[in-house]
Amino acid sequence: MAEEVSNKQVILKHYVTSYLKESDMEFKSTTIKLNVPEGSNAMVLKNLFLSCDPYMRNRMKKFEGGYVESFTPGSPITGYGVAKVLESGDSNFQKGDLVLGRTGWEEYSIVTATPTLFKIRDKDVPISYYTGILGMPGLTAYAGFYEVCSPKKGETVFVSAASGAVGQLVGQFAKMLGCYVVGSAGSKEKVDRLKSTFGFDEAFNYKEEQDLDVALKRHFPDGIDIYFENVGGKMLDAVLLNMKIHGRIAVCGMISQYNLEQTEGVHNLFCLISKRIRMEGFLVFDYYHLYPKYLEMIIPQIKAGKVVYVEDVAEGLESAPSALVGLFSGRNIGKQVVMVSRE
């Protein structure tokens, strides 16, 4: 007989139309049998670390035709995580393997979409890194900067939400290439960290700037070659005025808009024409084929201390709703991770 254990879950109570609150989620305890049905290629996972990511907010809305499906109210939230294989019906994975991929916000998950999971082979780095620098955010930064932005040595680069999971890496990649890099963040502590820890040339607190256009002209008197967009809204409007001719904008996210019932308009789009700017949205899914190449590049850099990664680790599944909500007020410093279990 398979072992049956208690399984605590984070449930979405209802679709969310305004600002996300912890009360939009609730905890539920159920039971789960730790076995794979005979003939199935599913896997039973024990979740170790869960990734809190801004895109998850959009999945809490009811919509169709998006790049990811909406969550189902009354069911566990899902997202990227690191887990240990307890039982496997897939011959590519064995009991005891550590994996990265889509899993539930719960203590144990049964996953049937096993092709979406990656086996973790290098364990000489913190396992939690596979939710961040060695996972979806890391590949997002790598693909967005190198593939979408087509950067060149000596160019000027601006990164919004620069102390977050993706932004902190984009800035470091740009510095490694020999670019001039400026980031924006929402507190003095984050601004200081951008310069002292991540090596940005300059940084500013957007909350203290009365005029974002003036702030950008102060840091980029000759204009911006590359903008890595994580924020949207007023920031994007100001950046468009400060882009150079033939500048490039990689649109990764627009976190300032996710909680708004009516999103803000962007008024300076004519700059795309007058300055011949290339503005391109992208999804990390389109670049999964680069994941092995990315790991080959980044793991030696981490081990040599040439790339720094900062995590904000919340302990226990009980802390997950608060950690997710905190993303939208800038409460986290670095990549927000939830530790479910130490194994």
Coordinates of C-alpha atoms in Angstrom, one line a residue, residues 7-331:
N7 CA -0.6 17.7 2.1
K8 CA -1.0 21.4 2.8
Q9 CA -1.9 23.6 -0.2
V10 CA -2.2 27.3 -1.1
I11 CA -5.6 27.7 -2.8
L12 CA -6.8 30.7 -5.0
K13 CA -10.2 31.6 -3.5
H14 CA -11.5 33.6 -6.4
Y15 CA -10.4 35.6 -9.4
V16 CA -8.7 38.8 -8.5
T17 CA -9.7 42.1 -10.2
S18 CA -7.8 44.7 -8.2
Y19 CA -4.8 44.7 -5.9
L20 CA -3.7 41.3 -4.8
K21 CA -4.2 40.5 -1.0
E22 CA -3.2 37.6 1.1
S23 CA -6.9 37.0 1.8
D24 CA -7.4 36.2 -1.9
M25 CA -5.6 32.9 -1.0
E26 CA -6.2 30.3 1.7
F27 CA -4.7 27.2 3.1
K28 CA -6.2 23.8 2.7
S29 CA -5.0 20.5 4.1
T30 CA -5.8 17.3 2.2
T31 CA -4.2 13.9 1.9
I32 CA -2.2 12.4 -1.0
K33 CA -1.0 8.9 -1.8
L34 CA 2.7 8.9 -2.6
N35 CA 2.5 6.5 -5.5
V36 CA 2.3 6.7 -9.3
P37 CA -0.8 5.0 -10.9
E38 CA 0.2 1.8 -12.7
G39 CA 1.1 2.5 -16.4
S40 CA 1.3 6.3 -15.8
N41 CA 4.4 8.4 -16.6
A42 CA 3.6 10.8 -13.8
M43 CA 5.9 11.6 -10.9
V44 CA 5.3 12.2 -7.2
L45 CA 7.3 15.2 -6.1
K46 CA 8.2 16.6 -2.7
N47 CA 8.4 20.4 -3.1
L48 CA 11.5 22.0 -1.6
F49 CA 11.5 25.6 -3.0
L50 CA 8.8 27.6 -4.8
S51 CA 9.4 30.7 -7.0
C52 CA 7.4 33.8 -6.5
D53 CA 7.1 35.6 -9.9
P54 CA 5.1 38.7 -11.0
Y55 CA 3.5 36.9 -14.0
M56 CA 1.6 34.8 -11.5
R57 CA -0.6 37.8 -10.8
N58 CA -2.0 37.7 -14.3
R59 CA -3.0 34.1 -13.9
M60 CA -5.3 35.2 -11.0
K61 CA -7.5 37.0 -13.5
K62 CA -10.1 35.4 -15.6
F63 CA -9.0 35.7 -19.2
E64 CA -8.7 33.6 -22.4
G65 CA -6.0 33.6 -25.1
G66 CA -3.1 34.5 -22.8
Y67 CA 0.3 32.9 -23.0
V68 CA -0.4 31.0 -19.8
E69 CA -3.8 29.7 -18.6
S70 CA -5.6 31.3 -15.7
F71 CA -5.5 29.6 -12.3
T72 CA -8.7 27.8 -11.3
P73 CA -10.4 29.2 -8.1
G74 CA -10.6 26.5 -5.5
S75 CA -7.5 24.7 -6.7
P76 CA -3.8 25.0 -5.7
I77 CA -1.7 27.8 -7.3
T78 CA 1.0 26.5 -9.5
G79 CA 4.4 27.9 -10.5
Y80 CA 8.1 27.1 -10.9
G81 CA 9.8 25.2 -8.2
V82 CA 12.5 22.8 -7.2
A83 CA 11.4 19.4 -6.0
K84 CA 12.7 15.9 -5.1
V85 CA 11.3 12.9 -7.0
L86 CA 9.7 10.4 -4.6
E87 CA 8.3 8.1 -7.2
S88 CA 8.6 8.2 -11.0
G89 CA 6.7 6.6 -13.9
D90 CA 9.0 8.4 -16.4
S91 CA 12.2 6.4 -17.2
N92 CA 14.1 9.7 -17.6
F93 CA 13.8 10.4 -13.9
Q94 CA 14.6 8.3 -10.9
K95 CA 13.6 8.3 -7.3
G96 CA 15.8 10.8 -5.4
D97 CA 16.4 13.1 -8.5
L98 CA 16.1 16.8 -8.0
V99 CA 14.1 18.5 -10.6
L100 CA 13.1 22.0 -11.7
G101 CA 9.8 22.9 -13.4
R102 CA 6.1 23.6 -12.9
T103 CA 4.7 22.3 -9.7
G104 CA 2.0 23.1 -7.2
W105 CA 2.0 25.4 -4.2
E106 CA 1.8 22.5 -1.9
E107 CA 3.9 20.1 0.1
Y108 CA 3.6 17.3 -2.4
S109 CA 2.6 17.3 -6.1
I110 CA 1.7 14.7 -8.7
V111 CA 3.0 16.0 -12.1
T112 CA 1.9 14.4 -15.4
A113 CA 3.6 17.0 -17.7
T114 CA 7.0 15.5 -17.1
P115 CA 8.6 16.8 -20.4
T116 CA 8.4 20.3 -18.8
L117 CA 10.7 19.2 -16.0
F118 CA 14.5 19.6 -16.0
K119 CA 16.8 17.3 -14.0
I120 CA 19.2 19.2 -11.8
R121 CA 22.7 17.8 -12.4
D122 CA 25.0 20.3 -10.8
K123 CA 24.5 20.4 -7.0
D124 CA 27.6 22.3 -6.1
V125 CA 25.5 25.5 -6.0
P126 CA 22.6 26.3 -3.7
I127 CA 19.6 24.3 -4.9
S128 CA 17.3 27.3 -4.4
Y129 CA 19.3 29.0 -7.2
Y130 CA 17.3 26.8 -9.7
T131 CA 14.2 29.0 -8.9
G132 CA 16.2 32.0 -9.9
I133 CA 19.6 32.5 -11.5
L134 CA 19.7 28.9 -12.7
G135 CA 16.0 28.7 -13.6
M136 CA 13.3 30.7 -15.4
P137 CA 14.5 34.2 -14.3
G138 CA 18.1 33.5 -15.2
L139 CA 17.2 32.2 -18.7
T140 CA 14.9 35.2 -19.1
A141 CA 17.7 37.7 -18.3
Y142 CA 20.1 35.8 -20.6
A143 CA 17.7 35.5 -23.6
G144 CA 16.2 38.9 -23.2
F145 CA 19.5 40.7 -23.0
Y146 CA 21.7 38.7 -25.5
E147 CA 19.1 37.5 -28.0
V148 CA 16.4 40.3 -28.0
C149 CA 18.6 43.3 -27.2
S150 CA 21.5 42.5 -29.5
P151 CA 24.0 44.4 -27.2
K152 CA 27.3 45.8 -28.2
K153 CA 30.3 46.7 -26.0
G154 CA 30.2 50.4 -24.9
E155 CA 26.4 50.8 -25.2
T156 CA 24.2 52.5 -22.6
V157 CA 21.7 50.2 -20.8
F158 CA 18.8 51.0 -18.5
V159 CA 17.1 48.4 -16.4
S160 CA 13.9 49.0 -14.5
A161 CA 13.0 46.9 -11.4
A162 CA 16.7 46.3 -11.4
S163 CA 17.1 44.7 -8.1
G164 CA 14.6 41.9 -8.8
A165 CA 15.2 38.4 -9.9
V166 CA 15.8 39.3 -13.6
G167 CA 17.0 42.8 -13.4
Q168 CA 20.0 42.2 -11.2
L169 CA 21.3 39.7 -13.7
V170 CA 20.7 41.8 -16.8
G171 CA 22.8 44.6 -15.2
Q172 CA 25.6 42.2 -14.5
F173 CA 25.5 40.7 -18.0
A174 CA 25.7 44.2 -19.4
K175 CA 28.7 45.1 -17.3
M176 CA 30.5 41.9 -18.3
L177 CA 30.0 43.0 -21.9
G178 CA 31.5 46.5 -21.2
C179 CA 28.3 48.5 -21.2
Y180 CA 27.4 51.6 -19.1
V181 CA 24.5 50.4 -16.9
V182 CA 21.9 52.3 -14.8
G183 CA 19.1 50.7 -12.8
S184 CA 16.0 52.0 -11.1
A185 CA 14.6 50.5 -7.8
G186 CA 12.1 51.6 -5.1
S187 CA 14.3 52.1 -2.0
K188 CA 17.6 53.6 -0.9
E189 CA 18.7 50.1 0.2
K190 CA 18.0 48.6 -3.2
V191 CA 19.7 51.5 -5.0
D192 CA 22.8 51.1 -2.8
R193 CA 22.8 47.4 -3.5
L194 CA 22.6 47.9 -7.3
K195 CA 25.9 49.8 -7.1
S196 CA 27.8 48.1 -4.4
T197 CA 26.7 44.4 -4.9
F198 CA 25.7 44.2 -8.6
G199 CA 28.2 46.7 -10.0
F200 CA 25.8 49.1 -11.8
D201 CA 27.4 52.3 -12.7
E202 CA 24.5 54.4 -11.4
A203 CA 21.0 53.8 -9.9
F204 CA 18.1 55.9 -8.7
N205 CA 15.0 55.6 -6.6
Y206 CA 12.1 56.1 -8.9
K207 CA 9.8 56.9 -6.0
E208 CA 11.9 60.0 -5.1
E209 CA 11.9 61.4 -8.6
Q210 CA 9.3 64.0 -9.4
D211 CA 10.0 63.8 -13.1
L212 CA 11.3 60.5 -14.6
D213 CA 12.2 62.2 -17.9
V214 CA 14.6 64.5 -16.0
A215 CA 16.0 61.6 -14.0
L216 CA 16.8 59.6 -17.2
K217 CA 18.4 62.7 -18.8
R218 CA 20.6 63.1 -15.8
H219 CA 21.9 59.6 -16.1
F220 CA 21.8 59.3 -19.9
P221 CA 22.7 62.8 -21.3
D222 CA 23.3 61.2 -24.7
G223 CA 20.4 58.8 -24.6
I224 CA 19.7 55.1 -24.0
D225 CA 20.8 52.3 -26.4
I226 CA 19.0 49.5 -24.6
Y227 CA 16.1 49.4 -22.2
F228 CA 15.2 46.2 -20.4
E229 CA 11.6 46.8 -19.5
N230 CA 10.1 45.3 -16.4
V231 CA 7.8 48.0 -15.2
G232 CA 5.6 49.7 -18.0
G233 CA 3.4 52.7 -17.5
K234 CA 5.0 56.1 -16.7
M235 CA 8.5 54.6 -16.8
L236 CA 8.1 53.3 -20.3
D237 CA 6.7 56.7 -21.4
A238 CA 9.7 58.5 -20.0
V239 CA 12.2 56.0 -21.5
L240 CA 10.8 56.4 -25.0
L241 CA 11.7 60.1 -24.9
N242 CA 15.3 59.2 -24.0
M243 CA 16.0 56.4 -26.4
K244 CA 18.7 56.8 -29.0
I245 CA 18.1 56.3 -32.7
H246 CA 18.0 52.6 -33.5
G247 CA 17.6 51.8 -29.8
R248 CA 16.2 48.5 -28.6
I249 CA 13.6 47.8 -25.9
A250 CA 13.1 44.2 -24.6
V251 CA 9.7 44.0 -23.0
C252 CA 10.0 41.4 -20.2
G253 CA 7.2 42.5 -17.9
M254 CA 5.1 45.4 -16.8
I255 CA 4.7 44.9 -13.0
S256 CA 3.3 48.4 -12.4
Q257 CA 0.2 47.4 -14.4
Y258 CA -0.7 44.0 -13.1
N259 CA -2.9 45.1 -10.2
L260 CA -4.7 47.8 -12.1
E261 CA -8.3 47.3 -13.3
Q262 CA -7.6 49.9 -16.0
T263 CA -4.0 49.9 -17.3
E264 CA -2.2 53.2 -17.9
G265 CA -1.8 54.5 -21.4
V266 CA 1.5 55.1 -23.1
H267 CA 1.7 58.4 -24.9
N268 CA 5.1 58.6 -26.5
L269 CA 4.9 55.7 -28.9
F270 CA 5.6 58.0 -31.9
C271 CA 9.2 57.8 -30.7
L272 CA 9.3 54.3 -32.0
I273 CA 8.9 55.8 -35.5
S274 CA 10.9 59.0 -35.2
K275 CA 13.9 57.2 -33.5
R276 CA 13.5 53.9 -35.4
I277 CA 13.3 52.0 -32.1
R278 CA 12.9 48.2 -32.1
M279 CA 10.6 47.3 -29.2
E280 CA 10.0 43.5 -28.8
G281 CA 8.2 41.5 -26.2
F282 CA 9.4 38.0 -25.5
L283 CA 8.6 34.9 -23.5
V284 CA 11.2 32.6 -21.9
F285 CA 9.4 29.6 -23.3
D286 CA 10.7 30.5 -26.7
Y287 CA 14.2 30.1 -25.5
Y288 CA 14.2 26.9 -23.6
H289 CA 16.5 25.4 -26.2
L290 CA 19.2 27.8 -24.9
Y291 CA 19.0 26.4 -21.3
P292 CA 21.9 24.0 -21.6
K293 CA 24.1 26.7 -23.2
Y294 CA 23.1 29.2 -20.5
L295 CA 24.0 26.8 -17.7
E296 CA 27.3 26.1 -19.3
M297 CA 28.0 29.8 -19.2
I298 CA 26.6 30.8 -15.9
I299 CA 27.6 28.0 -13.4
P300 CA 31.3 28.6 -13.8
Q301 CA 30.7 32.4 -13.3
I302 CA 28.8 31.7 -10.1
K303 CA 31.5 29.4 -8.7
A304 CA 34.2 31.9 -9.6
G305 CA 32.3 34.7 -7.8
K306 CA 32.0 36.7 -11.0
V307 CA 28.2 36.8 -10.9
V308 CA 26.4 37.7 -7.7
Y309 CA 22.8 36.6 -6.9
V310 CA 20.7 37.8 -4.0
E311 CA 17.7 35.8 -2.7
D312 CA 15.0 36.8 -0.3
V313 CA 14.0 33.5 1.2
A314 CA 10.7 33.1 3.1
E315 CA 10.5 30.0 5.3
G316 CA 7.5 27.7 5.2
L317 CA 4.5 27.3 2.9
E318 CA 2.6 29.5 5.3
S319 CA 4.7 32.4 4.2
A320 CA 4.0 32.0 0.5
P321 CA 0.9 34.3 0.1
S322 CA 2.7 37.1 1.9
A323 CA 5.8 36.7 -0.2
L324 CA 3.8 36.8 -3.4
V325 CA 1.9 39.9 -2.4
G326 CA 5.1 41.6 -1.3
L327 CA 6.4 41.5 -4.9
F328 CA 4.0 44.3 -5.9
S329 CA 5.0 46.7 -3.1
G330 CA 8.7 46.0 -3.6
R331 CA 9.1 44.4 -0.2

